[in-house]
């Protein structure tokens, strides 16, 4: 009996020592699991630049056996002058795109993201790539039983506006509530991007969405039922986003973009997607 008790005491002491050792080593395990900085030198050594964009005409899309898209073609132009292989991943929601960036699954979010103070506190932007604005997407009078489209922002009070989750337009609409002194009901959609919300408006499933003008203009010819003549925001500078630990990548991208603008490549790509009038 005494022998058994001694063995139990020894086991208990050993168990306490093992647990104490595991606890003491835990911070080192956590530190090891932390992601290491990934900037241009690491990207250059690997030879691969990882990019996330969305599936639509301004991002990436497939037409027959051809891959097209403003962001896709701009990335391919950068690949040619940088010597890097560009690998593109598709993600429709901006929220999940930022998750991929934070997890180092990608190095760049190649979407038209407004340059705002809030985002700049946590991420790096390239130099402006495009000018854009947020517009109200609604149906024309002909497609909406004769009801005229809203032209005055004061009339947005008590209306329900749909926008993608974490849309850059959210802050503007919050400010607009204060400006008009009325409530605007905001529905942040976790599944749909600008393109899908525009289609829902055109089909009458929802009445109003707030999307960026460039994306909306891309769909006007396919959906003549929509009206995008009412601005929600002023003109905004938009660009690509990177993590804060990638300043050399940011500077490299700015240099390559300057080259593309200087040799006319950027203008050619831009006109193909945004200046077809």
Short mmCIF file of C-alpha atoms in Angstrom, two decimals:
data_model
loop_
_atom_site.label_atom_id
_atom_site.label_comp_id
_atom_site.label_asym_id
_atom_site.label_seq_id
_atom_site.Cartn_x
_atom_site.Cartn_y
_atom_site.Cartn_z
CA UNK A 1 0.00 0.00 0.00
CA UNK A 2 2.80 2.37 0.94
CA UNK A 3 4.64 1.45 -2.28
CA UNK A 4 1.57 2.23 -4.38
CA UNK A 5 1.14 5.58 -2.62
CA UNK A 6 4.78 6.47 -3.33
CA UNK A 7 4.34 5.63 -7.02
CA UNK A 8 1.23 7.83 -7.19
CA UNK A 9 3.11 10.70 -5.57
CA UNK A 10 5.94 10.33 -8.10
CA UNK A 11 3.44 10.29 -11.00
CA UNK A 12 1.74 13.40 -9.66
CA UNK A 13 5.05 15.23 -9.35
CA UNK A 14 6.03 14.21 -12.90
CA UNK A 15 2.64 15.34 -14.22
CA UNK A 16 3.02 18.73 -12.55
CA UNK A 17 6.50 19.10 -14.05
CA UNK A 18 5.28 18.20 -17.55
CA UNK A 19 2.37 20.66 -17.35
CA UNK A 20 4.64 23.40 -16.01
CA UNK A 21 7.12 22.79 -18.83
CA UNK A 22 4.35 22.95 -21.46
CA UNK A 23 3.07 26.22 -20.02
CA UNK A 24 6.56 27.74 -19.96
CA UNK A 25 7.18 26.73 -23.59
CA UNK A 26 3.78 27.94 -24.86
CA UNK A 27 4.90 31.56 -25.55
CA UNK A 28 7.71 30.22 -27.74
CA UNK A 29 5.23 28.08 -29.65
CA UNK A 30 2.99 31.10 -30.17
CA UNK A 31 5.94 33.17 -31.32
CA UNK A 32 6.94 30.48 -33.79
CA UNK A 33 3.43 30.39 -35.22
CA UNK A 34 3.44 34.14 -35.89
CA UNK A 35 3.75 34.97 -39.57
CA UNK A 36 7.11 36.26 -40.70
CA UNK A 37 7.16 39.55 -42.65
CA UNK A 38 6.73 39.06 -46.39
CA UNK A 39 7.94 42.01 -48.44
CA UNK A 40 9.45 42.38 -51.91
CA UNK A 41 12.76 40.57 -51.09
CA UNK A 42 10.83 37.45 -50.00
CA UNK A 43 8.54 37.73 -53.03
CA UNK A 44 11.52 38.20 -55.37
CA UNK A 45 13.32 35.16 -53.93
CA UNK A 46 10.22 33.03 -54.48
CA UNK A 47 9.54 34.60 -57.87
CA UNK A 48 5.78 34.70 -57.25
CA UNK A 49 3.50 37.66 -56.58
CA UNK A 50 0.16 36.54 -55.15
CA UNK A 51 -2.87 38.68 -55.92
CA UNK A 52 -6.56 38.50 -55.07
CA UNK A 53 -9.24 40.19 -57.16
CA UNK A 54 -12.93 39.72 -57.90
CA UNK A 55 -14.67 37.93 -60.77
CA UNK A 56 -16.19 40.63 -62.94
CA UNK A 57 -15.21 42.74 -65.97
CA UNK A 58 -13.13 45.13 -63.88
CA UNK A 59 -11.35 42.32 -62.03
CA UNK A 60 -10.98 38.99 -63.80
CA UNK A 61 -13.34 37.11 -66.09
CA UNK A 62 -13.29 34.47 -68.81
CA UNK A 63 -14.68 35.13 -72.28
CA UNK A 64 -14.56 31.92 -74.31
CA UNK A 65 -10.96 30.79 -74.09
CA UNK A 66 -9.63 34.25 -73.19
CA UNK A 67 -8.98 35.67 -69.72
CA UNK A 68 -9.81 39.36 -69.45
CA UNK A 69 -10.37 42.04 -66.80
CA UNK A 70 -8.84 45.41 -65.96
CA UNK A 71 -7.06 44.16 -62.82
CA UNK A 72 -5.96 40.96 -64.55
CA UNK A 73 -4.42 42.77 -67.52
CA UNK A 74 -2.73 45.36 -65.30
CA UNK A 75 -1.24 42.55 -63.19
CA UNK A 76 0.01 40.77 -66.32
CA UNK A 77 1.65 43.99 -67.51
CA UNK A 78 3.41 44.27 -64.14
CA UNK A 79 4.49 40.63 -64.43
CA UNK A 80 6.16 41.38 -67.77
CA UNK A 81 8.23 44.31 -66.50
CA UNK A 82 9.01 42.86 -63.06
CA UNK A 83 9.90 39.34 -64.12
CA UNK A 84 7.64 37.92 -61.40
CA UNK A 85 5.02 35.25 -61.93
CA UNK A 86 1.64 36.64 -60.91
CA UNK A 87 -0.74 34.11 -59.36
CA UNK A 88 -4.33 35.34 -59.11
CA UNK A 89 -6.97 34.19 -56.67
CA UNK A 90 -10.64 35.12 -56.95
CA UNK A 91 -12.76 36.32 -54.03
CA UNK A 92 -16.00 38.25 -54.41
CA UNK A 93 -16.21 39.79 -50.94
CA UNK A 94 -13.84 42.55 -49.86
CA UNK A 95 -13.99 41.32 -46.26
CA UNK A 96 -12.58 37.90 -47.17
CA UNK A 97 -10.01 39.51 -49.45
CA UNK A 98 -8.61 41.36 -46.44
CA UNK A 99 -8.58 38.06 -44.52
CA UNK A 100 -6.46 36.50 -47.27
CA UNK A 101 -4.11 39.48 -47.15
CA UNK A 102 -3.76 39.32 -43.36
CA UNK A 103 -3.05 35.57 -43.51
CA UNK A 104 -0.32 36.17 -46.14
CA UNK A 105 -2.19 33.96 -48.58
CA UNK A 106 -1.91 36.91 -50.97
CA UNK A 107 0.40 39.92 -51.20
CA UNK A 108 -1.94 42.41 -52.87
CA UNK A 109 -5.66 43.11 -53.07
CA UNK A 110 -6.05 44.24 -56.69
CA UNK A 111 -9.40 45.98 -56.49
CA UNK A 112 -10.50 49.59 -56.74
CA UNK A 113 -10.35 50.44 -53.03
CA UNK A 114 -10.89 54.07 -51.96
CA UNK A 115 -7.91 55.64 -50.21
CA UNK A 116 -9.32 56.50 -46.78
CA UNK A 117 -7.74 57.49 -43.48
CA UNK A 118 -9.36 54.50 -41.75
CA UNK A 119 -7.79 51.94 -44.09
CA UNK A 120 -4.43 53.76 -44.18
CA UNK A 121 -4.11 53.25 -40.42
CA UNK A 122 -3.70 49.51 -40.98
CA UNK A 123 -2.63 48.98 -44.60
CA UNK A 124 -0.51 50.44 -47.39
CA UNK A 125 -1.90 51.80 -50.65
CA UNK A 126 -0.21 52.09 -54.02
CA UNK A 127 -0.34 55.42 -55.80
CA UNK A 128 -3.88 56.06 -57.15
CA UNK A 129 -4.82 53.74 -59.98
CA UNK A 130 -8.25 55.08 -60.82
CA UNK A 131 -10.79 57.81 -60.03
CA UNK A 132 -14.19 56.58 -58.93
CA UNK A 133 -17.26 57.48 -56.90
CA UNK A 134 -20.13 55.73 -55.14
CA UNK A 135 -23.51 55.91 -56.88
CA UNK A 136 -27.08 54.97 -56.05
CA UNK A 137 -28.25 52.06 -58.20
CA UNK A 138 -32.02 52.10 -58.73
CA UNK A 139 -34.49 51.27 -61.48
CA UNK A 140 -35.52 53.65 -64.22
CA UNK A 141 -39.11 54.96 -64.21
CA UNK A 142 -39.92 52.68 -67.16
CA UNK A 143 -38.77 49.63 -65.21
CA UNK A 144 -40.35 50.72 -61.92
CA UNK A 145 -44.05 51.29 -62.64
CA UNK A 146 -43.49 54.93 -63.48
CA UNK A 147 -41.82 55.79 -60.15
CA UNK A 148 -39.13 58.36 -60.86
CA UNK A 149 -35.57 57.69 -59.65
CA UNK A 150 -34.33 59.54 -56.56
CA UNK A 151 -32.27 62.57 -57.48
CA UNK A 152 -32.04 64.39 -54.14
CA UNK A 153 -30.11 62.72 -51.32
CA UNK A 154 -32.64 64.17 -48.85
CA UNK A 155 -35.12 61.63 -50.19
CA UNK A 156 -32.98 58.69 -49.02
CA UNK A 157 -34.47 58.97 -45.54
CA UNK A 158 -36.27 55.77 -44.46
CA UNK A 159 -34.99 53.96 -47.58
CA UNK A 160 -33.16 50.62 -47.37
CA UNK A 161 -29.82 50.63 -49.16
CA UNK A 162 -27.92 47.43 -49.95
CA UNK A 163 -24.15 47.37 -50.17
CA UNK A 164 -21.42 44.73 -49.91
CA UNK A 165 -20.20 44.00 -46.39
CA UNK A 166 -17.45 46.44 -45.34
CA UNK A 167 -18.07 48.52 -48.45
CA UNK A 168 -16.14 51.80 -48.62
CA UNK A 169 -19.55 53.45 -49.05
CA UNK A 170 -20.63 52.56 -45.50
CA UNK A 171 -18.92 55.51 -43.80
CA UNK A 172 -20.26 57.91 -46.42
CA UNK A 173 -23.84 56.72 -45.86
CA UNK A 174 -23.44 57.06 -42.09
CA UNK A 175 -22.32 60.64 -42.60
CA UNK A 176 -25.18 61.20 -45.03
CA UNK A 177 -27.65 60.23 -42.30
CA UNK A 178 -26.38 63.12 -40.19
CA UNK A 179 -26.41 65.50 -43.14
CA UNK A 180 -30.05 64.86 -44.01
CA UNK A 181 -31.18 64.43 -40.39
CA UNK A 182 -32.97 61.16 -41.08
CA UNK A 183 -32.45 57.41 -40.79
CA UNK A 184 -31.14 55.40 -43.72
CA UNK A 185 -31.56 51.65 -43.33
CA UNK A 186 -28.34 49.92 -44.35
CA UNK A 187 -28.19 46.27 -45.32
CA UNK A 188 -24.61 44.98 -45.54
CA UNK A 189 -24.68 41.86 -47.70
CA UNK A 190 -22.10 39.23 -46.74
CA UNK A 191 -22.48 37.21 -49.95
CA UNK A 192 -22.84 39.63 -52.84
CA UNK A 193 -20.48 42.13 -54.42
CA UNK A 194 -21.41 45.21 -56.46
CA UNK A 195 -22.23 43.20 -59.57
CA UNK A 196 -24.70 40.84 -57.89
CA UNK A 197 -26.45 43.68 -56.06
CA UNK A 198 -26.84 45.63 -59.31
CA UNK A 199 -28.47 42.58 -60.90
CA UNK A 200 -30.85 42.25 -57.93
CA UNK A 201 -31.91 45.88 -58.41
CA UNK A 202 -32.44 45.36 -62.15
CA UNK A 203 -34.64 42.31 -61.51
CA UNK A 204 -36.69 44.09 -58.84
CA UNK A 205 -35.57 41.90 -55.93
CA UNK A 206 -34.26 44.97 -54.07
CA UNK A 207 -34.91 48.66 -54.72
CA UNK A 208 -31.60 50.36 -53.98
CA UNK A 209 -27.91 49.49 -53.86
CA UNK A 210 -24.81 51.63 -53.46
CA UNK A 211 -21.94 50.59 -55.71
CA UNK A 212 -18.92 52.15 -57.34
CA UNK A 213 -19.59 53.96 -60.58
CA UNK A 214 -17.08 52.06 -62.70
CA UNK A 215 -18.61 48.68 -61.86
CA UNK A 216 -22.12 50.01 -62.44
CA UNK A 217 -21.24 51.46 -65.84
CA UNK A 218 -19.87 48.09 -66.93
CA UNK A 219 -23.34 46.58 -66.48
CA UNK A 220 -25.48 49.34 -68.01
CA UNK A 221 -25.59 47.78 -71.47
CA UNK A 222 -26.64 44.39 -70.05
CA UNK A 223 -29.22 45.84 -67.66
CA UNK A 224 -30.87 48.95 -69.17
CA UNK A 225 -33.40 48.84 -66.30
CA UNK A 226 -30.90 50.41 -63.91
CA UNK A 227 -30.31 54.09 -63.26
CA UNK A 228 -26.94 55.23 -61.85
CA UNK A 229 -27.21 59.00 -62.26
CA UNK A 230 -27.43 59.85 -58.55
CA UNK A 231 -24.08 60.27 -56.80
CA UNK A 232 -23.63 59.23 -53.18
CA UNK A 233 -20.02 60.35 -52.77
CA UNK A 234 -17.58 62.78 -54.31
CA UNK A 235 -14.89 61.56 -56.69
CA UNK A 236 -12.44 59.30 -54.84
CA UNK A 237 -8.89 58.14 -55.45
CA UNK A 238 -8.72 54.34 -55.52
CA UNK A 239 -5.81 51.93 -55.57
CA UNK A 240 -4.48 48.52 -54.53
CA UNK A 241 -3.83 47.51 -50.91
CA UNK A 242 -0.96 45.70 -49.18
CA UNK A 243 0.00 44.84 -45.61
CA UNK A 244 1.88 47.39 -43.53
CA UNK A 245 4.92 45.12 -43.51
CA UNK A 246 5.37 45.47 -47.30
CA UNK A 247 6.77 48.99 -47.88
CA UNK A 248 9.36 47.81 -50.41
CA UNK A 249 6.65 46.01 -52.38
CA UNK A 250 4.57 49.20 -52.33
CA UNK A 251 7.49 51.25 -53.66
CA UNK A 252 8.21 48.63 -56.34
CA UNK A 253 4.58 48.59 -57.49
CA UNK A 254 4.52 52.38 -57.68
CA UNK A 255 7.67 52.29 -59.84
CA UNK A 256 6.19 49.69 -62.19
CA UNK A 257 2.90 51.58 -62.44
CA UNK A 258 4.82 54.74 -63.35
CA UNK A 259 6.55 52.81 -66.13
CA UNK A 260 3.23 51.50 -67.45
CA UNK A 261 1.76 55.00 -67.47
CA UNK A 262 4.84 56.43 -69.18
CA UNK A 263 4.90 53.86 -72.00
CA UNK A 264 1.15 54.03 -72.68
CA UNK A 265 0.31 50.51 -71.49
CA UNK A 266 -1.83 51.71 -68.59
CA UNK A 267 -3.84 54.07 -70.82
CA UNK A 268 -4.48 51.30 -73.34
CA UNK A 269 -5.77 48.93 -70.64
CA UNK A 270 -7.83 51.67 -68.97
CA UNK A 271 -9.51 52.73 -72.21
CA UNK A 272 -10.38 49.13 -73.01
CA UNK A 273 -12.45 48.80 -69.83
CA UNK A 274 -13.44 52.29 -68.70
CA UNK A 275 -13.50 54.57 -71.71
CA UNK A 276 -15.58 52.79 -74.33
CA UNK A 277 -18.08 55.60 -74.92
#
